Coordinates of C-alpha atoms in Angstrom, one line a residue:
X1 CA 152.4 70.5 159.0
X2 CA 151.3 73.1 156.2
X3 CA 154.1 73.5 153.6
X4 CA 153.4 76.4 151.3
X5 CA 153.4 75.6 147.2
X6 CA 156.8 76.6 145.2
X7 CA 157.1 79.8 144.3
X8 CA 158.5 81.4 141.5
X9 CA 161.8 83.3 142.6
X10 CA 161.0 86.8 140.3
X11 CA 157.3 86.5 140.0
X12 CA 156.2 85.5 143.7
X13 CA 153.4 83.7 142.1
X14 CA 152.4 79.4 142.3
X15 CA 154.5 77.3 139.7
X16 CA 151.6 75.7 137.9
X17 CA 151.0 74.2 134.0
X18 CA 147.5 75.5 134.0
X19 CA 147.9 74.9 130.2
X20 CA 148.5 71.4 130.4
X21 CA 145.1 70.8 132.1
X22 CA 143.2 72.2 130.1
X23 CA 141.2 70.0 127.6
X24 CA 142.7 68.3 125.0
X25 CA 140.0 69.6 122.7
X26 CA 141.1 72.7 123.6
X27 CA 144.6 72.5 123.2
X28 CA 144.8 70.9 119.9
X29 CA 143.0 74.0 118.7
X30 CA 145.4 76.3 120.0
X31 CA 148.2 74.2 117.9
X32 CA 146.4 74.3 115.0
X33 CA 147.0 77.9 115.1
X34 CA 151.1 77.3 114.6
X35 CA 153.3 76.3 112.2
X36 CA 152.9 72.4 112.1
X37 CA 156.9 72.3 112.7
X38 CA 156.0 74.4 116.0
X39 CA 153.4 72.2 116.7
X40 CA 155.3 68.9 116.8
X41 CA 157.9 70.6 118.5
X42 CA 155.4 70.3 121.6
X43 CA 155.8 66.5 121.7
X44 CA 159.1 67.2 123.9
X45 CA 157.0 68.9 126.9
X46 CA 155.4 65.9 128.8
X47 CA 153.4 62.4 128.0
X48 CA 150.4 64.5 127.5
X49 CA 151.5 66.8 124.6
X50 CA 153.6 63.8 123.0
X51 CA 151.1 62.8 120.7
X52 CA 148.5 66.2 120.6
X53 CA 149.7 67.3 118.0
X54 CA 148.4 64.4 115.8
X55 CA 145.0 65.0 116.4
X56 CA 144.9 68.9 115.1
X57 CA 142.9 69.5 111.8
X58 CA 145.1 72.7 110.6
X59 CA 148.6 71.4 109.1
X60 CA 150.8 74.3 107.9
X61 CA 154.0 73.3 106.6
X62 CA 156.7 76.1 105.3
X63 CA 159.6 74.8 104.2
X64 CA 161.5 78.3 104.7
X65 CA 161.4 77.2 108.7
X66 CA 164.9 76.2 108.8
X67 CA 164.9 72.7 107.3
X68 CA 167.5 72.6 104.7
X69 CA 170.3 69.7 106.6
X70 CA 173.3 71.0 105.4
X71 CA 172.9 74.4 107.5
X72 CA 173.2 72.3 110.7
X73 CA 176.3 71.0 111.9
X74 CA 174.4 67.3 113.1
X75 CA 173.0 67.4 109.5
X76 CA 172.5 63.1 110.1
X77 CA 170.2 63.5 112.9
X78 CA 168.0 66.4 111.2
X79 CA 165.1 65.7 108.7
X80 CA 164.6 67.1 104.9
X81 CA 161.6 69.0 104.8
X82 CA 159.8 66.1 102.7
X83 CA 161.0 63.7 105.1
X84 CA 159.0 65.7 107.9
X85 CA 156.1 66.6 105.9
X86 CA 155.5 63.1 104.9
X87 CA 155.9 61.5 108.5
X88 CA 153.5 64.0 110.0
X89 CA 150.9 63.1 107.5
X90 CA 151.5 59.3 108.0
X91 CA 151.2 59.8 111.8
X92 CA 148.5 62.3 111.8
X93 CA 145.6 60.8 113.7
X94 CA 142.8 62.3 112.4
X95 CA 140.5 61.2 109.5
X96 CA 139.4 64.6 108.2
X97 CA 142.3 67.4 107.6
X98 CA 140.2 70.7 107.7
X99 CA 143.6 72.6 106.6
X100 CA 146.5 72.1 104.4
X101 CA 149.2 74.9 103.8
X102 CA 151.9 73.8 102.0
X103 CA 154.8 76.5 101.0
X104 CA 157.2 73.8 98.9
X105 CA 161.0 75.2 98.7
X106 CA 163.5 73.5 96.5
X107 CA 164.0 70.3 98.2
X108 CA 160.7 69.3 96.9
X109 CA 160.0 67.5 94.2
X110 CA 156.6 67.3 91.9
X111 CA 155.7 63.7 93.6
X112 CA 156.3 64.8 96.9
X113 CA 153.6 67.3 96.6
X114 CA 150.9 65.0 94.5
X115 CA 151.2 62.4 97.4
X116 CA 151.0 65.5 100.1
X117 CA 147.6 66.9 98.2
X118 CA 146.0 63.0 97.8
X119 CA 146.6 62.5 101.3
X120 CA 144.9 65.5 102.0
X121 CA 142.0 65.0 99.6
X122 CA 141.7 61.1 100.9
X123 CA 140.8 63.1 104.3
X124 CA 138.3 65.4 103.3
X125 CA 140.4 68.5 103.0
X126 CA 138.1 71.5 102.7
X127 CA 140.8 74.7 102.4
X128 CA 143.9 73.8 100.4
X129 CA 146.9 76.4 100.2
X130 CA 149.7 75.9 97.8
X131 CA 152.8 77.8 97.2
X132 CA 155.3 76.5 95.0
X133 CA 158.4 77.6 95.0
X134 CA 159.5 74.9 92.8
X135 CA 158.2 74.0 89.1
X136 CA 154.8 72.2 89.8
X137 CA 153.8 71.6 86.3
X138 CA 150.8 69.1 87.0
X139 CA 148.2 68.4 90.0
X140 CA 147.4 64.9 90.4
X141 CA 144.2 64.2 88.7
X142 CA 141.8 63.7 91.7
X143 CA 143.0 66.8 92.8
X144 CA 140.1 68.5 90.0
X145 CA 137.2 66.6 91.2
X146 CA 138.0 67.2 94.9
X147 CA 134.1 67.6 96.6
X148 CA 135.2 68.7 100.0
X149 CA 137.4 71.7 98.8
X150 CA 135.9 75.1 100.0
X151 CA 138.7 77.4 99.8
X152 CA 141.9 76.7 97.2
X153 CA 144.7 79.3 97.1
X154 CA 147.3 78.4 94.1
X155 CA 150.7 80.3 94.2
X156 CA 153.3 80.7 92.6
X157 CA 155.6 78.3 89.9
X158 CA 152.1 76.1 89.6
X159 CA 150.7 75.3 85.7
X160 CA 147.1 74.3 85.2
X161 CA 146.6 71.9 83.2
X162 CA 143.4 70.9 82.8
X163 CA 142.4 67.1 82.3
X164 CA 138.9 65.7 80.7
X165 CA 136.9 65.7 83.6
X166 CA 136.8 68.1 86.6
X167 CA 134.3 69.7 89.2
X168 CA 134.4 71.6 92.9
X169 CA 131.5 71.0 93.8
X170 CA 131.9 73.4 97.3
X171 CA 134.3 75.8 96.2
X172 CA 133.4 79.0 97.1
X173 CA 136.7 80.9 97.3
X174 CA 139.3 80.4 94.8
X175 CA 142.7 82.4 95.1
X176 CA 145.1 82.4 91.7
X177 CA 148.4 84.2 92.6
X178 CA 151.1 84.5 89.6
X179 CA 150.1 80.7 88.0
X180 CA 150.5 79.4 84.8
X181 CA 147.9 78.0 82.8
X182 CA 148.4 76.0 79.7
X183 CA 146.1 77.7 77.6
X184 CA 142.7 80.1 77.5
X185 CA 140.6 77.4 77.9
X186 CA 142.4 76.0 81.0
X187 CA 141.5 78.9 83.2
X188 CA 137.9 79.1 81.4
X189 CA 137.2 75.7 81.9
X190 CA 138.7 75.8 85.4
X191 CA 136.3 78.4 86.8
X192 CA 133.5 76.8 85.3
X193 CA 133.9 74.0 87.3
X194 CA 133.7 75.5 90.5
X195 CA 129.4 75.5 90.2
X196 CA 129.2 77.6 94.0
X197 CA 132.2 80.0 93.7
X198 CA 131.3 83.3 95.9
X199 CA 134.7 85.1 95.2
X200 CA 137.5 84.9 92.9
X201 CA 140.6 86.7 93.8
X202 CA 143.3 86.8 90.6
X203 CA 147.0 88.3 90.4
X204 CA 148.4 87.9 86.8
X205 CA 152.0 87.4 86.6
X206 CA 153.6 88.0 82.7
X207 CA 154.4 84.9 82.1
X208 CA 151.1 82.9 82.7
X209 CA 150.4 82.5 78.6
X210 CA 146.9 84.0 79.2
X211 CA 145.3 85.8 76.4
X212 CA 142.2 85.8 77.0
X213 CA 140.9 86.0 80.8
X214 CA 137.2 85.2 80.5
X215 CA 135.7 84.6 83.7
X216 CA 132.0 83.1 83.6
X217 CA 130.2 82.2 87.0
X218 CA 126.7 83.1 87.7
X219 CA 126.8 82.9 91.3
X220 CA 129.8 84.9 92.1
X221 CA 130.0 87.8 94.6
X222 CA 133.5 89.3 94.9
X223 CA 135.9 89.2 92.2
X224 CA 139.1 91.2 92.6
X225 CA 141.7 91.0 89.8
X226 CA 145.1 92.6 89.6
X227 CA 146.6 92.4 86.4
X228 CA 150.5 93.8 86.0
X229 CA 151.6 95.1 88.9
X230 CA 154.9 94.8 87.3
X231 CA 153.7 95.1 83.9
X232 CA 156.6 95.1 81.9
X233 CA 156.9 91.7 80.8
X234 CA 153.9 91.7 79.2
X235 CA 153.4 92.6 75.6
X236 CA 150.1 94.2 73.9
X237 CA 151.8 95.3 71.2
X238 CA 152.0 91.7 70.5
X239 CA 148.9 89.8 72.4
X240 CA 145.8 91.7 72.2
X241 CA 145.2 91.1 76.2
X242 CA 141.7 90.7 76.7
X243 CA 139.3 90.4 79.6
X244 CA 135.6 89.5 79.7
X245 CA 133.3 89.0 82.9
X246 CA 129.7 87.0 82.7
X247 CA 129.0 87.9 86.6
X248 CA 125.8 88.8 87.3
X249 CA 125.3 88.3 90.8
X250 CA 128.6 90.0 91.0
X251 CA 128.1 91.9 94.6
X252 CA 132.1 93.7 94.9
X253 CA 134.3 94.5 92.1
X254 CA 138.3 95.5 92.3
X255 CA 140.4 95.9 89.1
X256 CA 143.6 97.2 88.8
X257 CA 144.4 96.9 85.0
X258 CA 147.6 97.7 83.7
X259 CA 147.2 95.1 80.8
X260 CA 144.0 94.0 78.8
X261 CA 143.6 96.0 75.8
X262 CA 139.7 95.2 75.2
X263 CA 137.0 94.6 77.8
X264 CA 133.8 92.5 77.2
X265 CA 131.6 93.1 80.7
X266 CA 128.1 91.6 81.2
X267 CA 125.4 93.2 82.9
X268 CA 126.0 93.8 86.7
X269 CA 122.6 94.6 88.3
X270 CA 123.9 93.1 91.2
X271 CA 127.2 95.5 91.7
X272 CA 127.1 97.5 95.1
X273 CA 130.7 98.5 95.5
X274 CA 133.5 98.7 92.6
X275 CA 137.2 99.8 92.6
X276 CA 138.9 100.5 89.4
X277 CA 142.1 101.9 88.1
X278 CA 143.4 101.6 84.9
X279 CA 146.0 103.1 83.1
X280 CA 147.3 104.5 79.9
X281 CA 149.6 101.4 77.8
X282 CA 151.3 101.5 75.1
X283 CA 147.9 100.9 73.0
X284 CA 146.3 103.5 75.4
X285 CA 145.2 106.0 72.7
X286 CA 143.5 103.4 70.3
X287 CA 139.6 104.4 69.9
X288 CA 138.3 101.1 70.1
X289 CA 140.2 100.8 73.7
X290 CA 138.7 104.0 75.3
X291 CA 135.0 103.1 73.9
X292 CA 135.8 99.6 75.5
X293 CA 137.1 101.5 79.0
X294 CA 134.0 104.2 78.5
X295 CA 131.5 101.3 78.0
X296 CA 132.8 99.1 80.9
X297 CA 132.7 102.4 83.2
X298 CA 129.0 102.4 81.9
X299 CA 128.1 98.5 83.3
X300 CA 129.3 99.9 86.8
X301 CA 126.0 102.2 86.7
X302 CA 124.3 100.2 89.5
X303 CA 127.0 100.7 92.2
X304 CA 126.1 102.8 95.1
X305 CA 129.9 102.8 96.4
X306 CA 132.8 103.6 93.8
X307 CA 136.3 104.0 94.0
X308 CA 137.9 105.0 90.1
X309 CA 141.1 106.0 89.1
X310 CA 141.5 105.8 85.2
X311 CA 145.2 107.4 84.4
X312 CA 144.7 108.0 80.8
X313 CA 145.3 111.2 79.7
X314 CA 144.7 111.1 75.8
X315 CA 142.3 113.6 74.5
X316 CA 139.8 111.2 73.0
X317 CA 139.0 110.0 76.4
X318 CA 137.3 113.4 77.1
X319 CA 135.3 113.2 73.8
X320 CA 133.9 109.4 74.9
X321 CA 133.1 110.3 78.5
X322 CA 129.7 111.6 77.4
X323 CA 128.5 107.9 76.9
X324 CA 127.8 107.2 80.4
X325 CA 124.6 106.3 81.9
X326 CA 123.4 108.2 85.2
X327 CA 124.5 106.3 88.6
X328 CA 121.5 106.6 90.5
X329 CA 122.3 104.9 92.9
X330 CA 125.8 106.5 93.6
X331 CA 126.1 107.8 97.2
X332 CA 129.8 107.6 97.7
X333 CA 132.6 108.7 95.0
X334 CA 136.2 108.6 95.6
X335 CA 137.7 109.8 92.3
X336 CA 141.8 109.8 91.4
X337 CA 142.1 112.4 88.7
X338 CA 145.0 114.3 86.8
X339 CA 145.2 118.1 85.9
X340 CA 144.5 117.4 82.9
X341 CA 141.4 114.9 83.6
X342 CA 138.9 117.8 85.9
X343 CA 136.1 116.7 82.8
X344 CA 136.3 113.5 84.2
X345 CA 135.1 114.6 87.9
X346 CA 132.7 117.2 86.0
X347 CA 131.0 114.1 83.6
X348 CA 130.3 112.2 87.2
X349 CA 129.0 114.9 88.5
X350 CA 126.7 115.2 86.3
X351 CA 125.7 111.9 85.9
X352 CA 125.4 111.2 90.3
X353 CA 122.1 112.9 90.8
X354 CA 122.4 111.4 94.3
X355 CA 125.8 111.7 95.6
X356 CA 126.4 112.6 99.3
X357 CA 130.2 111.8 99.7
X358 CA 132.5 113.3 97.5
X359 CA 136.4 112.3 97.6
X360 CA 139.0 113.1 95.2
X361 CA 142.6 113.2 94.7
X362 CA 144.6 115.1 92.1
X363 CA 147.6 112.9 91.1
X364 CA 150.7 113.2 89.1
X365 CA 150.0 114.5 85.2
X366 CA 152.3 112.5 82.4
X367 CA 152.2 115.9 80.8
X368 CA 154.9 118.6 81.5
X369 CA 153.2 121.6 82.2
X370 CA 150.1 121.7 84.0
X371 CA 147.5 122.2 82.1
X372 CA 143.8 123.6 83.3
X373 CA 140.8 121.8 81.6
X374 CA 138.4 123.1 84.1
X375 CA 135.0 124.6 82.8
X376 CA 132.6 125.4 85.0
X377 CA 129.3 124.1 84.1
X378 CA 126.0 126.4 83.0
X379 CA 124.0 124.6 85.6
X380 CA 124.8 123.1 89.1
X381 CA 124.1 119.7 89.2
X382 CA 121.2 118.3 90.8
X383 CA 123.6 116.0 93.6
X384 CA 125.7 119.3 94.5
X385 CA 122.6 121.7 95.0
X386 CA 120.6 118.9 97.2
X387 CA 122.8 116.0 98.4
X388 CA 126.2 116.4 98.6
X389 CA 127.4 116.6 102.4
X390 CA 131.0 116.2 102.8
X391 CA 133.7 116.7 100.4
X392 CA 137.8 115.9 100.5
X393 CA 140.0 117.7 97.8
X394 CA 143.4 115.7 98.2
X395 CA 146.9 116.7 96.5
X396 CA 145.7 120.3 96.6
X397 CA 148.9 122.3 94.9
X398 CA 146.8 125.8 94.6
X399 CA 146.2 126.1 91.0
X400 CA 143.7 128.4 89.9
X401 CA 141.4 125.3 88.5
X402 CA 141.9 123.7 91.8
X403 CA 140.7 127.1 93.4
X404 CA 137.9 127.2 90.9
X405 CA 136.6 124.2 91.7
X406 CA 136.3 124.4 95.2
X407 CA 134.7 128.3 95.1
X408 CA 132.3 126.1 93.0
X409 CA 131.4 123.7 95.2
X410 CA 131.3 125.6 97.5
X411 CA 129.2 128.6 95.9
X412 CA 126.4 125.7 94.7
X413 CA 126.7 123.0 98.0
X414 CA 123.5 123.8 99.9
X415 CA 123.3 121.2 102.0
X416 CA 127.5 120.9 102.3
X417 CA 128.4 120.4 106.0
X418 CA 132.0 120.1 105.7
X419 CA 134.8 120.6 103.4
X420 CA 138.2 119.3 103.7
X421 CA 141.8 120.5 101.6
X422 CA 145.0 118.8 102.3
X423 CA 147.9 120.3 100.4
X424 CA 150.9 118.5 99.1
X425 CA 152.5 121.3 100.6
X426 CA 152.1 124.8 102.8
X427 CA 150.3 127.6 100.8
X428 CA 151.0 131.0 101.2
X429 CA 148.4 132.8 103.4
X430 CA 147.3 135.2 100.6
X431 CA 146.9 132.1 98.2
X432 CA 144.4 130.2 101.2
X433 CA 140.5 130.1 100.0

């Protein structure tokens, strides 16, 4: 006799593990999405998944994931998160490890994590994440002549300290977030050994005793470096922060500079897309500073895509402006500007003789009182009388330089097809353009 399957009670559908058939190929990768802890966790389900976890090439270990013993009432029964990162690794199957994450809390100690990135390295590990949330003053040595690695990511309470030999052969991505570094030549020598690095992504914290940030790599396409998002632990009025760039394959450039003092750019014929912002610091009004700033601003010349928001509002930088080249190749300008800075949008305009997208932004003056430094040039330039198409005027407050800026661009746009004004607040209807 026919006897229907088992059905669910709410759902009215088949109870079936259609997971667990699938292959095993298949569900090791799905695993290798999860936390490792979640991962192993599967081992409970049925014979099959007992041991598929072993066999994944992704580990990602957090110690955050509830492992500290004393928060659990059968603290005997419960591993340490060493204990558990240290037994996965010795019963991990596989002979490569594609992945290794490892975010180390403060049951961790320095050894723990040289024996955690040796295993790794042993197995051919080719993208190697490492937050320390702990003091991890040293790497183990064969950690710097790794030829496997392809992606590092550093994090964190980690030093660099650079021994007489090292080399990445395959690194092409290299992440440095808040490290340490025991001298200048620790980070220069480090990114000279990566001999196939494609992008470099850099967040200074104020206490990684670098001076000098010189970053030399003639293969290198991205580079994005934020320096002092919280920048008041560092000093320039005693370290004269400096930063130079040998890059000239250099594709993408992002910047946001609250802290070198000096700036020492090679050329970038390369350079496609940039986005810059730097800011006035308590140097800010030195000379040799702005002709450093005005010259770098001149080595981004080649970019057809730029982003640039340079928050220094010291007379001199008006007078210095008149240095820069023409950006030919300038299609697309997005432009972050005080009340105080309109020369600034008027000296690219000049210099874009090809510019079809036109954004800026009017932001918050250091100054008091507003003050209008508008002047309407003799000539329309060449961009806004044949290429200019679409322009955005954000932060629009309705001052008369605002006003006479747009009746300008609009009075002189011949080919303009559309225009657009958002307000920082309502106008008055008699006050609209």
């Amino acid at each position: 006799m026919y006897k229907a399957p088992e059905t669910s009670r709410n759902q009215g559908f088949p109870l079936m593990d259609r997971i667990s058939k699938l292959p095993d190929s298949v569900l090791c990768h799905i695993l290798s999405f999860l936390p490792t802890k979640h991962a192993v966790a599967t081992s409970v389900l049925s014979t099959k998944w007992q041991f598929l976890w072993t066999n994944i090439l992704n580990l990602d270990f957090d110690s955050s994931l509830c492992f500290n013993p004393r928060n659990t009432e059968n603290s005997k029964n419960k591993m340490s998160f060493p204990e558990f990162v240290t037994r996965v690794l010795l019963l991990h199957n596989s002979r490569c490890i594609k992945t290794l994450r490892l975010k180390c809390g403060g049951s961790c100690e320095r050894r723990h994590v040289d024996a955690w990135i040796s295993t790794a390295i042993s197995r051919n590990v080719e993208v190697l994440e490492l937050c320390a949330l702990i003091g991890v003053d040293r790497l183990p040595h064969r950690f710097f002549t790794c030829k496997t690695l392809v992606d590092l990511k550093l994090e964190n309470y980690v030093t660099i300290r650079v021994p007489g030999n090292m080399c990445f052969p395959s690194l092409k991505k290299l992440q440095l977030i808040s490290v340490s570094y025991d001298n200048d030549e620790s980070f220069t020598e480090l990114i000279s050994a990566c001999l196939v690095l494609h992008e470099l992504i850099i967040r200074r914290s104020e206490h990684d005793y670098l001076v000098l940030c010189n970053i030399s790599s003639p293969v290198l396409k991205s580079l994005k470096l934020i320096f002092g998002s919280n920048a008041s632990g560092f000093k320039p009025y005693l370290y004269n922060y400096k930063l130079k760039v040998y890059a000239p394959a250099l594709e993408y450039l992002h910047l946001d500079d609250k802290v070198s003092m000096d700036f020492s750019i090679g050329e970038l014929t390369s350079l496609v897309e940039a986005d810059i912002h730097l800011y006035d610091n308590e140097l800010g009004n030195d000379n040799q500073y702005l002709d450093s700033v005005v010259k770098f601003i001149g080595k981004l010349s080649q970019v057809k895509f730029l982003s640039l928001s340079i928050n220094i509002t010291t007379p001199l930088m008006s007078a210095t402006l008149f240095a820069i080249p023409l950006f030919h190749n300038l299609i697309k300008l997005n432009l972050q500007v005080a009340c105080c800075q309109w020369h600034l949008l008027r000296t690219l305009f000049d210099r874009a003789d090809n510019l079809e997208v036109l954004v800026f932004q009017k932001t918050t003056c250091k100054l008091t009182t507003h003050q209008a430094c508008w002047i309407e040039p003799h000539q329309a330039p060449t961009s806004l009388l044949s290429c200019l198409r679409t322009v955005k005027f954000l932060g629009f407050e309705g001052m008369r330089d605002e006003f006479e800026i747009v009746r300008f661009i609009l009075e002189n746009g011949k080919v303009l097809k559309s225009m657009e004004i958002y307000g920082i607040r309502r106008l008055p209807i008699q006050r609209k353009v």
